[in-house]
Short mmCIF file of C-alpha atoms in Angstrom, two decimals:
data_model
loop_
_atom_site.label_atom_id
_atom_site.label_comp_id
_atom_site.label_asym_id
_atom_site.label_seq_id
_atom_site.Cartn_x
_atom_site.Cartn_y
_atom_site.Cartn_z
CA MET A 238 -11.88 -37.40 17.16
CA VAL A 239 -10.68 -36.18 20.66
CA CYS A 240 -8.35 -39.69 19.54
CA SER A 241 -6.86 -37.47 16.58
CA LEU A 242 -6.65 -34.39 18.30
CA GLN A 243 -4.47 -35.75 21.18
CA LEU A 244 -2.12 -37.35 17.91
CA GLY A 245 -2.50 -33.74 16.19
CA LEU A 246 -0.84 -32.05 19.57
CA GLU A 247 1.39 -34.98 19.99
CA ALA A 248 2.87 -34.28 17.05
CA GLY A 249 3.28 -31.38 17.00
CA GLN A 250 4.86 -31.10 19.95
CA ARG A 251 7.42 -33.28 18.94
CA ASP A 252 9.55 -30.88 16.01
CA GLY A 253 9.28 -27.75 19.10
CA ARG A 254 5.37 -26.58 17.29
CA THR A 255 2.36 -26.40 18.54
CA MET A 256 0.19 -26.15 16.04
CA THR A 257 -2.20 -28.08 14.20
CA LYS A 258 -4.07 -27.50 10.91
CA TYR A 259 -7.68 -25.81 11.56
CA SER A 260 -10.94 -26.81 10.39
CA GLY A 261 -15.41 -28.00 11.65
CA PHE A 262 -13.86 -31.09 13.79
CA LYS A 263 -10.80 -29.03 15.30
CA VAL A 264 -13.53 -26.52 16.20
CA PHE A 265 -15.77 -28.76 17.99
CA ALA A 266 -13.41 -30.06 19.60
CA GLN A 267 -12.02 -27.72 21.69
CA ALA A 268 -16.00 -26.23 22.07
CA LEU A 269 -15.09 -29.92 23.61
CA ARG A 270 -12.89 -28.43 26.31
CA ASN A 271 -14.33 -25.07 26.87
CA ASN A 272 -11.42 -23.67 23.58
CA ARG A 273 -8.91 -24.45 26.35
CA GLY A 274 -6.17 -26.68 23.46
CA TRP A 275 -5.55 -24.00 21.07
CA GLY A 276 -2.29 -23.87 20.60
CA ARG A 277 -0.07 -20.17 19.26
CA ALA A 278 -0.36 -20.01 15.28
CA TRP A 279 3.55 -19.47 15.00
CA ARG A 280 6.72 -19.61 16.75
CA ASP A 281 8.80 -16.69 18.14
CA PRO A 282 12.60 -17.75 17.36
CA ASP A 283 16.00 -16.35 18.20
CA PRO A 284 17.60 -15.39 15.03
CA GLN A 285 20.15 -17.38 13.56
CA PRO A 286 23.08 -15.65 12.45
CA ALA A 287 22.19 -17.18 8.56
CA TYR A 288 19.52 -17.73 6.40
CA ASP A 289 19.58 -17.88 3.15
CA VAL A 290 16.76 -15.19 2.66
CA ILE A 291 15.73 -12.40 4.28
CA ILE A 292 13.25 -10.86 4.66
CA ILE A 293 13.24 -6.63 5.69
CA GLY A 294 8.67 -5.65 6.56
CA GLY A 295 6.45 -8.64 8.09
CA GLY A 296 3.67 -6.76 6.74
CA GLY A 297 1.25 -8.99 3.91
CA HIS A 298 3.91 -8.41 1.51
CA GLY A 299 6.66 -9.82 3.63
CA LEU A 300 5.29 -12.24 4.84
CA ALA A 301 3.77 -13.41 1.52
CA THR A 302 7.77 -13.70 0.22
CA ALA A 303 8.22 -15.70 2.49
CA TYR A 304 5.29 -18.33 2.38
CA TYR A 305 5.67 -18.71 -1.51
CA LEU A 306 9.68 -18.98 -1.81
CA ALA A 307 8.87 -21.82 0.47
CA LYS A 308 6.32 -23.30 -0.46
CA GLU A 309 6.57 -22.75 -4.22
CA HIS A 310 10.68 -22.46 -4.19
CA GLY A 311 11.54 -24.86 -1.97
CA ILE A 312 13.64 -22.36 0.06
CA LYS A 313 12.80 -22.50 3.85
CA ARG A 314 15.66 -20.57 5.27
CA VAL A 315 14.30 -17.59 5.09
CA ALA A 316 14.21 -15.38 7.77
CA VAL A 317 11.23 -12.25 7.92
CA LEU A 318 12.10 -9.75 10.44
CA GLU A 319 9.39 -6.72 11.56
CA LYS A 320 10.41 -3.61 13.97
CA GLY A 321 7.23 -3.87 15.51
CA TRP A 322 4.39 -7.02 15.34
CA LEU A 323 2.85 -8.50 12.17
CA GLY A 324 0.25 -6.85 10.50
CA GLY A 325 0.75 -3.34 12.21
CA GLY A 326 2.11 -1.04 8.99
CA ASN A 327 -0.76 -1.30 6.31
CA LEU A 328 -1.57 -3.84 6.20
CA GLY A 329 -3.50 -3.71 9.71
CA ARG A 330 -4.60 0.49 8.25
CA ASN A 331 -6.39 -0.20 4.85
CA THR A 332 -9.81 -0.40 3.88
CA THR A 333 -9.79 -4.09 3.28
CA ILE A 334 -10.28 -3.15 -0.77
CA VAL A 335 -9.47 -6.24 -3.26
CA ARG A 336 -10.42 -6.09 -7.36
CA SER A 337 -8.79 -6.05 -10.14
CA ASN A 338 -10.01 -3.37 -12.46
CA TYR A 339 -6.99 -2.05 -14.38
CA MET A 340 -6.11 -1.68 -18.19
CA GLU A 341 -2.47 -1.39 -18.06
CA ASN A 342 -1.18 -4.39 -19.59
CA GLY A 343 1.67 -4.57 -17.10
CA ASN A 344 -1.30 -4.32 -13.91
CA THR A 345 -4.34 -6.26 -15.50
CA GLN A 346 -2.80 -9.65 -16.28
CA PHE A 347 -0.31 -9.15 -13.29
CA TYR A 348 -3.87 -7.91 -10.68
CA GLU A 349 -6.19 -10.12 -12.01
CA HIS A 350 -3.83 -13.11 -10.85
CA SER A 351 -3.43 -11.90 -7.57
CA LEU A 352 -6.83 -11.33 -7.73
CA LYS A 353 -7.87 -15.57 -8.31
CA LEU A 354 -4.44 -16.22 -5.71
CA TRP A 355 -7.32 -14.44 -2.92
CA GLU A 356 -10.23 -16.56 -4.60
CA ASN A 357 -8.02 -20.01 -2.63
CA LEU A 358 -6.27 -17.45 -0.20
CA SER A 359 -7.23 -18.94 2.79
CA GLN A 360 -8.91 -23.48 1.48
CA ASP A 361 -4.47 -22.53 0.58
CA LEU A 362 -3.46 -21.41 4.04
CA ASN A 363 -6.20 -22.35 6.26
CA TYR A 364 -6.59 -19.83 7.56
CA ASN A 365 -9.90 -17.24 6.84
CA VAL A 366 -9.27 -14.63 5.92
CA MET A 367 -13.00 -14.33 5.24
CA PHE A 368 -11.98 -13.19 1.21
CA SER A 369 -15.73 -11.65 0.48
CA GLN A 370 -16.52 -11.67 -3.03
CA ARG A 371 -19.08 -8.43 -3.04
CA GLY A 372 -18.20 -6.51 -5.17
CA TYR A 373 -17.17 -3.35 -6.47
CA LEU A 374 -19.01 -0.28 -7.71
CA GLY A 375 -17.02 3.11 -9.55
CA LEU A 376 -19.72 5.22 -9.48
CA LEU A 377 -18.91 8.23 -13.05
CA HIS A 378 -20.16 11.84 -12.49
CA SER A 379 -20.05 13.12 -15.37
CA TYR A 380 -19.90 12.63 -19.19
CA GLY A 381 -16.24 12.53 -19.81
CA GLN A 382 -16.10 9.80 -17.05
CA LEU A 383 -19.37 7.62 -18.36
CA ASP A 384 -17.13 7.40 -21.89
CA ALA A 385 -13.55 6.15 -19.54
CA GLY A 386 -15.50 4.09 -16.86
CA ARG A 387 -17.43 1.70 -20.78
CA GLN A 388 -13.04 1.70 -21.60
CA ARG A 389 -12.30 0.45 -18.91
CA VAL A 390 -15.24 -2.34 -18.96
CA HIS A 391 -13.51 -3.21 -22.23
CA ALA A 392 -10.22 -2.91 -21.64
CA MET A 393 -10.78 -5.40 -18.85
CA LYS A 394 -12.62 -7.47 -20.63
CA LEU A 395 -10.24 -7.69 -23.64
CA ASN A 396 -8.00 -8.99 -20.61
CA GLY A 397 -10.51 -12.20 -19.85
CA ILE A 398 -11.95 -9.82 -16.79
CA GLU A 399 -15.17 -9.90 -16.21
CA ALA A 400 -17.11 -6.37 -15.45
CA SER A 401 -19.84 -4.03 -16.28
CA PHE A 402 -21.05 -1.39 -16.96
CA LEU A 403 -24.13 0.76 -14.65
CA THR A 404 -26.64 2.53 -15.57
CA ARG A 405 -28.56 5.69 -13.29
CA GLU A 406 -30.74 3.56 -12.99
CA GLN A 407 -28.47 0.49 -12.59
CA VAL A 408 -26.55 1.94 -9.57
CA GLN A 409 -30.31 3.23 -7.56
CA GLU A 410 -31.32 0.28 -7.75
CA LYS A 411 -27.83 -2.02 -6.06
CA ALA A 412 -27.42 1.23 -3.72
CA PRO A 413 -30.70 3.46 -2.99
CA TYR A 414 -29.15 5.44 -0.42
CA LEU A 415 -27.25 7.42 -2.94
CA ASP A 416 -28.13 10.15 -3.19
CA MET A 417 -29.23 10.10 -6.92
CA SER A 418 -30.21 14.28 -7.42
CA MET A 419 -29.11 15.80 -10.71
CA ASN A 420 -28.83 18.84 -8.73
CA ALA A 421 -26.29 16.79 -6.32
CA ARG A 422 -22.66 17.68 -5.06
CA TYR A 423 -21.54 14.51 -7.40
CA PRO A 424 -24.57 13.47 -9.73
CA ILE A 425 -24.12 10.40 -10.70
CA LEU A 426 -24.68 9.08 -14.24
CA GLY A 427 -23.75 5.29 -14.11
CA GLY A 428 -20.93 3.15 -12.67
CA VAL A 429 -18.62 0.75 -13.01
CA LEU A 430 -18.33 -3.25 -11.91
CA GLN A 431 -16.77 -5.55 -10.82
CA GLN A 432 -18.49 -8.67 -9.20
CA ARG A 433 -15.80 -11.03 -8.01
CA ALA A 434 -14.52 -7.96 -6.20
CA GLY A 435 -14.32 -7.17 -2.36
CA THR A 436 -12.94 -7.24 0.47
CA ALA A 437 -11.21 -9.56 2.94
CA ARG A 438 -10.04 -8.98 6.84
CA HIS A 439 -6.37 -7.50 6.74
CA ASP A 440 -5.38 -9.01 10.73
CA ALA A 441 -6.27 -12.44 9.10
CA VAL A 442 -4.02 -12.06 6.36
CA ALA A 443 -1.18 -11.26 8.14
CA TRP A 444 -1.94 -14.06 11.00
CA GLY A 445 -2.81 -16.17 7.66
CA PHE A 446 0.16 -15.95 5.71
CA ALA A 447 2.54 -15.60 9.38
CA ARG A 448 1.17 -19.16 10.08
CA ALA A 449 1.79 -21.38 7.53
CA ALA A 450 4.94 -19.21 6.63
CA ASP A 451 5.38 -19.96 9.86
CA ARG A 452 4.50 -24.41 9.02
CA GLN A 453 6.91 -24.00 6.35
CA GLY A 454 9.26 -23.38 8.47
CA VAL A 455 10.43 -19.93 7.88
CA ASP A 456 11.78 -17.45 10.88
CA ILE A 457 9.27 -14.57 12.04
CA ILE A 458 11.17 -12.21 13.60
CA GLN A 459 9.05 -9.03 16.06
CA GLN A 460 11.55 -6.22 17.94
CA CYS A 461 13.97 -6.53 15.19
CA GLU A 462 15.11 -3.64 13.75
CA VAL A 463 16.62 -4.15 10.50
CA LEU A 464 19.62 -0.30 11.12
CA GLY A 465 21.61 -0.83 7.99
CA PHE A 466 23.80 -3.45 5.71
CA ILE A 467 26.76 -6.31 5.67
CA TRP A 468 29.09 -5.43 2.48
CA LYS A 469 31.32 -6.85 1.07
CA GLY A 470 32.45 -5.53 -1.58
CA LEU A 471 29.61 -4.40 -3.24
CA LYS A 472 27.48 -6.75 -2.27
CA ILE A 473 25.66 -7.13 0.39
CA VAL A 474 24.96 -10.66 2.18
CA GLY A 475 23.45 -9.57 5.67
CA VAL A 476 22.06 -6.76 7.97
CA GLU A 477 22.77 -5.84 10.98
CA THR A 478 20.06 -5.20 13.32
CA THR A 479 18.75 -4.54 17.28
CA ARG A 480 18.83 -7.98 18.08
CA GLY A 481 22.46 -8.55 16.65
CA ASP A 482 23.77 -9.05 13.16
CA ILE A 483 22.26 -12.01 10.40
CA ARG A 484 22.84 -13.08 7.01
CA ALA A 485 22.40 -13.81 4.17
CA PRO A 486 22.55 -14.15 0.47
CA LYS A 487 20.41 -12.36 -0.92
CA VAL A 488 18.14 -9.84 1.01
CA THR A 489 15.16 -8.36 0.02
CA SER A 490 13.09 -5.05 1.08
CA ALA A 491 9.14 -5.31 2.08
CA VAL A 492 8.46 -2.20 3.89
CA ALA A 493 5.80 -0.56 2.74
CA GLY A 494 5.62 3.93 3.09
CA ASN A 495 9.53 3.59 4.35
CA SER A 496 11.18 1.83 1.20
CA GLY A 497 13.28 5.69 0.51
CA VAL A 498 14.69 4.97 4.59
CA LEU A 499 16.18 1.68 4.11
CA ALA A 500 17.14 2.67 -0.60
CA GLU A 501 19.24 5.38 0.93
CA LYS A 502 20.56 3.14 3.74
CA ALA A 503 21.90 0.70 0.13
CA GLY A 504 22.88 3.67 -1.62
CA PHE A 505 20.69 4.54 -4.06
CA GLN A 506 17.84 7.02 -4.35
CA LEU A 507 13.67 5.25 -6.17
CA PRO A 508 11.65 7.35 -7.49
CA ILE A 509 9.29 7.61 -4.90
CA GLU A 510 8.08 10.63 -2.69
CA SER A 511 6.39 8.81 0.94
CA HIS A 512 2.72 9.97 1.84
CA LEU A 513 0.35 9.79 4.45
CA LEU A 514 -2.60 8.82 3.95
CA GLN A 515 -6.03 8.59 6.38
CA ALA A 516 -9.13 5.67 7.02
CA PHE A 517 -12.02 6.07 9.65
CA VAL A 518 -14.45 3.33 10.30
CA THR A 519 -17.93 4.74 12.05
CA GLU A 520 -19.85 2.95 14.57
CA PRO A 521 -20.95 -0.28 13.61
CA ILE A 522 -24.97 -0.06 12.63
CA LYS A 523 -26.85 -2.18 10.74
CA PRO A 524 -26.01 -4.67 7.22
CA LEU A 525 -26.32 -1.23 4.87
CA VAL A 526 -23.55 -1.21 1.80
CA ASN A 527 -23.33 -3.95 0.31
CA CYS A 528 -20.63 -3.70 -1.76
CA VAL A 529 -17.69 -1.53 -2.45
CA ILE A 530 -18.51 1.86 -3.31
CA ALA A 531 -15.53 3.70 -4.61
CA SER A 532 -15.88 7.79 -6.84
CA PHE A 533 -13.84 7.21 -9.32
CA GLY A 534 -13.51 11.46 -10.36
CA MET A 535 -13.23 11.63 -6.21
CA LEU A 536 -10.92 9.03 -5.06
CA TYR A 537 -13.58 7.99 -2.15
CA TYR A 538 -14.61 4.58 -0.95
CA ILE A 539 -16.75 3.08 1.00
CA SER A 540 -17.95 -0.82 2.60
CA GLN A 541 -19.22 -1.93 5.13
CA SER A 542 -17.38 -4.53 7.65
CA ASP A 543 -18.24 -7.74 8.71
CA LYS A 544 -18.62 -5.76 12.37
CA GLY A 545 -21.06 -3.46 10.50
CA GLY A 546 -19.19 -0.28 10.24
CA LEU A 547 -17.95 2.05 6.88
CA VAL A 548 -15.34 1.77 6.27
CA LEU A 549 -14.29 5.18 4.13
CA GLY A 550 -10.43 7.00 2.78
CA GLY A 551 -10.40 9.45 0.69
CA SER A 552 -7.01 10.42 -1.46
CA LEU A 553 -3.70 11.46 0.62
CA ASP A 554 -3.21 14.57 2.64
CA GLY A 555 -0.42 15.67 -0.35
CA TYR A 556 2.72 16.09 1.46
CA ASN A 557 5.57 14.10 2.53
CA SER A 558 4.93 12.35 5.49
CA TYR A 559 6.98 9.13 8.29
CA ALA A 560 4.20 10.65 10.73
CA GLN A 561 1.38 8.08 11.10
CA ARG A 562 -1.35 10.91 11.52
CA GLY A 563 -3.47 12.63 9.84
CA ASN A 564 -3.97 16.31 9.54
CA LEU A 565 -8.00 17.58 9.58
CA PRO A 566 -8.35 19.14 6.82
CA LYS A 567 -8.21 16.47 4.93
CA VAL A 568 -11.16 14.59 7.38
CA GLU A 569 -13.09 17.35 6.32
CA HIS A 570 -12.99 16.69 3.38
CA ILE A 571 -13.30 13.29 2.98
CA LEU A 572 -16.22 13.56 5.09
CA SER A 573 -18.05 16.44 3.90
CA ILE A 574 -17.65 13.66 0.32
CA GLY A 575 -19.10 10.87 2.34
CA LYS A 576 -21.80 12.85 3.07
CA ALA A 577 -22.97 14.15 -0.55
CA LEU A 578 -21.93 11.29 -2.12
CA MET A 579 -24.55 8.96 1.27
CA PRO A 580 -26.80 11.79 2.33
CA CYS A 581 -28.16 9.29 5.64
CA LEU A 582 -24.35 8.82 7.04
CA SER A 583 -24.62 12.49 7.79
CA ARG A 584 -25.67 11.26 11.48
CA LEU A 585 -23.21 8.87 12.48
CA ARG A 586 -20.03 8.93 13.96
CA ILE A 587 -16.29 7.77 13.77
CA LEU A 588 -15.03 5.70 15.83
CA ARG A 589 -11.56 5.74 15.12
CA HIS A 590 -9.35 7.04 12.31
CA TRP A 591 -5.72 6.34 11.38
CA GLY A 592 -2.55 7.14 8.71
CA GLY A 593 -0.51 4.70 6.99
CA ILE A 594 2.19 5.80 4.85
CA MET A 595 2.29 5.63 1.59
CA ASP A 596 5.12 4.40 -1.29
CA MET A 597 4.03 6.54 -3.99
CA THR A 598 5.58 6.14 -7.31
CA MET A 599 6.08 8.78 -9.75
CA ASP A 600 4.09 6.66 -12.37
CA GLY A 601 1.32 5.16 -9.19
CA SER A 602 2.42 1.46 -10.29
CA PRO A 603 5.22 -0.33 -7.96
CA ILE A 604 8.08 -1.73 -7.69
CA ILE A 605 8.95 -6.08 -8.12
CA CYS A 606 12.49 -5.96 -8.98
CA LYS A 607 16.25 -7.33 -8.17
CA THR A 608 17.90 -3.33 -7.29
CA PRO A 609 21.29 -1.58 -8.32
CA VAL A 610 22.76 -3.24 -5.73
CA ASP A 611 23.72 -7.01 -5.47
CA GLY A 612 22.06 -9.09 -3.08
CA PHE A 613 19.37 -7.16 -2.19
CA TYR A 614 15.76 -6.89 -3.59
CA MET A 615 12.36 -5.04 -3.34
CA SER A 616 9.05 -4.29 -3.38
CA ALA A 617 8.24 -0.74 -3.08
CA GLY A 618 5.88 1.66 -4.68
CA TRP A 619 2.78 0.72 -4.56
CA CYS A 620 1.56 3.73 -3.49
CA TYR A 621 -3.04 2.84 -2.09
CA GLY A 622 -3.13 -0.49 -3.31
CA GLY A 623 -0.98 -3.08 -1.60
CA PHE A 624 -3.34 -4.88 0.33
CA LYS A 625 -4.95 -6.04 -2.88
CA ALA A 626 -2.54 -7.28 -4.60
CA THR A 627 -0.65 -9.03 -1.27
CA PRO A 628 -0.88 -12.38 -2.67
CA GLY A 629 0.42 -12.14 -5.98
CA ALA A 630 3.66 -9.01 -5.15
CA GLY A 631 4.88 -11.99 -2.77
CA TRP A 632 4.78 -14.63 -5.53
CA CYS A 633 6.16 -12.35 -8.31
CA LEU A 634 8.84 -10.84 -5.87
CA ALA A 635 9.00 -14.74 -4.44
CA HIS A 636 9.77 -16.23 -8.03
CA THR A 637 12.43 -13.10 -8.63
CA ILE A 638 14.03 -14.29 -5.99
CA ALA A 639 14.17 -17.94 -6.08
CA LYS A 640 15.18 -17.49 -10.44
CA ASP A 641 16.87 -15.00 -9.61
CA GLU A 642 15.03 -13.01 -12.71
CA PRO A 643 11.44 -11.15 -13.42
CA HIS A 644 8.30 -12.89 -13.26
CA PRO A 645 6.65 -12.68 -16.25
CA LEU A 646 3.63 -11.17 -14.16
CA SER A 647 5.89 -8.48 -12.71
CA ALA A 648 9.07 -7.66 -15.41
CA GLY A 649 7.94 -3.72 -16.24
CA TYR A 650 7.78 -3.78 -12.40
CA THR A 651 11.11 -2.47 -12.83
CA ILE A 652 13.45 0.85 -11.02
CA ASP A 653 14.33 1.36 -14.90
CA ARG A 654 11.86 2.56 -16.47
CA PHE A 655 10.93 5.65 -15.55
CA ARG A 656 14.85 5.78 -16.89
CA ARG A 657 13.63 4.54 -19.93
CA GLY A 658 10.76 5.84 -20.88
CA ALA A 659 8.66 2.16 -20.40
CA THR A 660 6.22 3.85 -17.26
CA ILE A 661 3.43 1.87 -16.49
CA ASN A 662 0.41 4.71 -16.23
CA GLU A 663 -2.82 3.42 -14.88
CA SER A 664 -4.60 7.60 -14.60
CA GLY A 665 -1.68 9.69 -17.08
CA THR A 666 -1.50 11.90 -14.31
CA GLY A 667 2.79 12.32 -15.09
CA PRO A 668 5.57 12.77 -12.21
CA VAL A 669 2.95 14.24 -9.05
CA PRO A 670 2.06 11.49 -6.98
CA GLY A 671 -1.16 13.63 -4.76
CA HIS A 672 -2.43 13.67 -8.74
CA HIS A 673 -2.74 9.29 -9.09
CA MET B 175 0.30 23.34 9.87
CA ARG B 176 1.38 26.23 9.51
CA ILE B 177 3.48 27.86 7.05
CA GLU B 178 5.11 31.44 7.33
CA CYS B 179 5.22 32.70 4.35
CA PRO B 180 7.30 35.00 3.31
CA CYS B 181 5.25 37.82 2.19
CA CYS B 182 1.68 36.81 3.64
CA GLY B 183 2.91 36.01 7.22
CA LEU B 184 2.14 32.45 8.54
CA ARG B 185 -1.48 30.75 6.81
CA ASP B 186 -2.51 27.57 6.81
CA HIS B 187 -1.48 24.71 4.56
CA ARG B 188 -4.75 24.75 3.61
CA GLU B 189 -3.49 27.84 1.25
CA PHE B 190 -0.24 26.05 -0.67
CA ASP B 191 0.00 24.64 -3.36
CA TYR B 192 2.50 21.11 -3.05
CA GLY B 193 6.08 20.56 -4.74
CA GLY B 194 7.20 18.77 -3.27
CA ASP B 195 11.76 17.44 -2.94
CA ALA B 196 13.48 21.07 -3.38
CA LEU B 197 16.92 19.71 -3.93
CA ARG B 198 16.20 18.89 -7.45
CA GLN B 199 19.04 20.09 -9.90
CA ARG B 200 16.91 20.73 -13.30
CA PRO B 201 19.54 20.56 -16.23
CA ALA B 202 20.82 22.42 -18.79
CA HIS B 203 18.04 22.69 -21.95
CA ASN B 204 21.10 21.52 -24.14
CA ASP B 205 22.09 19.05 -21.46
CA THR B 206 21.06 15.19 -24.04
CA ASP B 207 22.53 13.19 -21.29
CA ILE B 208 19.69 10.59 -20.30
CA ASP B 209 20.52 10.04 -16.31
CA ARG B 210 20.53 13.48 -15.18
CA TRP B 211 17.16 13.77 -17.20
CA SER B 212 15.26 10.55 -15.68
CA ASP B 213 17.50 11.33 -11.65
CA TYR B 214 15.63 15.02 -12.04
CA VAL B 215 12.32 14.17 -14.04
CA PHE B 216 11.81 11.10 -11.44
CA MET B 217 14.03 10.71 -8.74
CA ARG B 218 12.89 12.32 -5.14
CA ARG B 219 15.03 13.11 -1.77
CA ASN B 220 12.40 11.26 0.19
CA PRO B 221 14.23 11.57 3.75
CA SER B 222 12.69 10.40 7.28
CA GLY B 223 13.72 14.18 9.35
CA LEU B 224 14.29 17.04 7.53
CA HIS B 225 13.24 17.89 4.23
CA ARG B 226 13.53 21.02 1.56
CA GLU B 227 10.89 21.16 -0.58
CA PHE B 228 8.50 23.79 -2.64
CA TRP B 229 5.60 24.38 -1.57
CA GLN B 230 3.40 26.79 -3.29
CA HIS B 231 1.19 30.71 -1.74
CA ILE B 232 -1.41 29.77 -3.95
CA TYR B 233 -4.33 31.52 -2.36
CA GLY B 234 -2.28 33.93 -1.80
CA CYS B 235 1.26 35.96 -3.26
CA ARG B 236 1.80 32.71 -5.39
CA GLN B 237 5.10 32.61 -4.66
CA TRP B 238 6.86 29.46 -4.87
CA ILE B 239 8.53 29.12 -1.11
CA VAL B 240 11.00 26.10 -0.63
CA VAL B 241 10.39 24.94 3.45
CA SER B 242 12.83 22.51 5.14
CA ARG B 243 9.72 20.74 7.09
CA ASP B 244 10.42 18.10 9.35
CA THR B 245 8.73 15.32 8.28
CA VAL B 246 8.22 13.33 10.93
CA SER B 247 6.90 15.66 13.25
CA HIS B 248 5.79 18.87 11.28
CA GLN B 249 8.08 20.49 12.76
CA ILE B 250 8.57 24.13 10.57
CA LEU B 251 12.70 25.04 11.01
CA SER B 252 12.64 28.10 8.17
CA VAL B 253 10.95 29.32 5.32
CA CYS B 254 12.12 31.62 2.57
CA LEU B 255 11.38 32.52 -0.66
CA ALA B 256 12.27 30.22 -4.16
CA SER B 257 14.26 33.10 -5.61
CA GLY B 258 15.86 32.22 -9.76
CA ALA B 259 12.82 29.83 -10.28
CA HIS B 260 15.20 28.11 -13.18
CA GLY B 261 17.75 27.09 -10.57
CA ALA B 262 15.18 25.41 -8.96
CA GLY B 263 17.48 23.68 -5.64
CA GLN B 264 20.32 25.59 -7.34
CA GLY B 265 21.95 27.97 -4.59
CA LEU B 266 20.42 25.98 -1.82
CA GLU B 267 22.77 23.77 0.53
CA ARG B 268 22.69 20.20 -0.09
CA ALA B 269 21.07 18.16 2.62
#
C-alpha cells in the first residue's frame, strides 16, 4: 500500500503534477503519515498564448464545460479563466438545492439529465461532492395550488420522473415542526415530493470539477479577468485579459450575473436583467430538517447542512443589481416567511447572509447556445437555478462547442427563442424577471 | 435604498414597484416589424454601473418616475417624472 502510494507520487511528479487518485486506501495511508503527503488538487499554470477553447468564468458551469469538453469530446487544450477564485461567484453563493421537478417540455428532460449526472458525479469526478438525495418537498397553500401541485406530479410522471403528491397529513408526518394550523399565515394543504432531489456541497463541486478537468489537461487560470475580445473581422478569436492576450477559435462565456457585461463587449444585448438574490445560514443545531422544504406559493426554501446550519433563501431583491450584497427589507421578508412556516426558527440566530447576482431571463429559462457573434458561445440566464444544472449545462455546452450544433436536450435554450415566440416559461408570468 | 420622489420627497424603496430599463423604445402601434417588437418586449440594457430605470410610487402618488441609479453602489444620481407615458424612453438621453 505504502509502495503504491509512493509510485503514485512518483508518477505525479513525472508529469509535473502532484495529484493522485483519491480512495479509502489513500485516506488510510495518509492518516499513517499525519496527512503530510497530499499534493495540491490542481495546477496553477500561467496562461499559454493559444488554446482550442477559452472558457470565461471558473464557476460550476465553466469548470463542468471544460471537464466534459476534455472527457467526452477529447478537446483538452482548454483554458478556464476566472477573475477571482474558483467558486467565488454563484457556485459558492447558492443554497445547494438539486432537483428536476419541472413541467415544461425543454426543461423537464434537461434537468432530469442533469440530476442523473449528479447521481454519479462523485464517482465520475473521483471527488466527494456530498450529493445527498434527501428529497425536495414543495408546500401547497391554497386549493388552486393543490390543483397545480397535482398537475406538476402528473407532468413529471409523464416524463418518467418519479414524484408523489402528499396530503396535509402526510406533510405533517414528514415535517412535524411546520405550522399546520388552518389559521396559519400560510396554511399547508398538501405537498409535492421529489425524493431523488436533494443537496450537494457546493464548494466540493467547484473543487471536484476543477481537479477532474485539470487531470484531463485543462488549464485553470485564476486571477485572470477578461477585459475585451480579440476580433478578426466579425469573428471573435481570443480575449484580452489582465494576464495578457489569449487566442482561441472558440470562446465561451459562463459568467452568470455578468453575462450582460460580456455580451455588451461582444456587441449584442441579451433578454436578461441581473438581479440580486440573498441567502442565509443560521447557527448550527441538531438534525431537524431532513429534506429540502420549499413553499411554491411564497418562493421560500430551507434545508439543513451537514454541519447543522439551516440554509434558507427567498425571492429577488427586486431591481437590477451587481452589488453582491442585499437590502434589509428583503431579509425581514424572507425570515418572516420562515418563521410563519416554522415557528421554531424564531429564536435561531443568523450566522451569515450574502448575495449573488442572478442573470434573470425574460421567461425564467436559461440560454445555452452559439451567440450572434461567430466564435462566441454562451451559457447564461440561469436565474435562480444554475446550481442544480451544473453538470447538465456543462454537458450540453461542451457538446454545443465541440459539434457546433445544439445538444438535443438544450436545443430550446437559444437566444432567438424570444423573437420566435418559443419561450419556455415555467411560471407563465411574462417578461418580468422579478415574477419568475 | 431611498428614492427622492418628485411629488412625495425622500421615501423608502419599499413604497415603489420596479419597472426596469427606461430606455426601451416602444414601436408605433402600426409597426409590424417583428424585430423591433421583440427588442422592446424582451431585450434589456443591463449595465454594471449607471442604469436608467422606471419605478412607480405605488404606495404614494402612484406616479411613474425615471431613476438614474448605479447598479453597483446603488447611488441615485437623478430622479424625474416619466412624463408622456406612451413615449416610454422617448426624450431621455441615450446611455
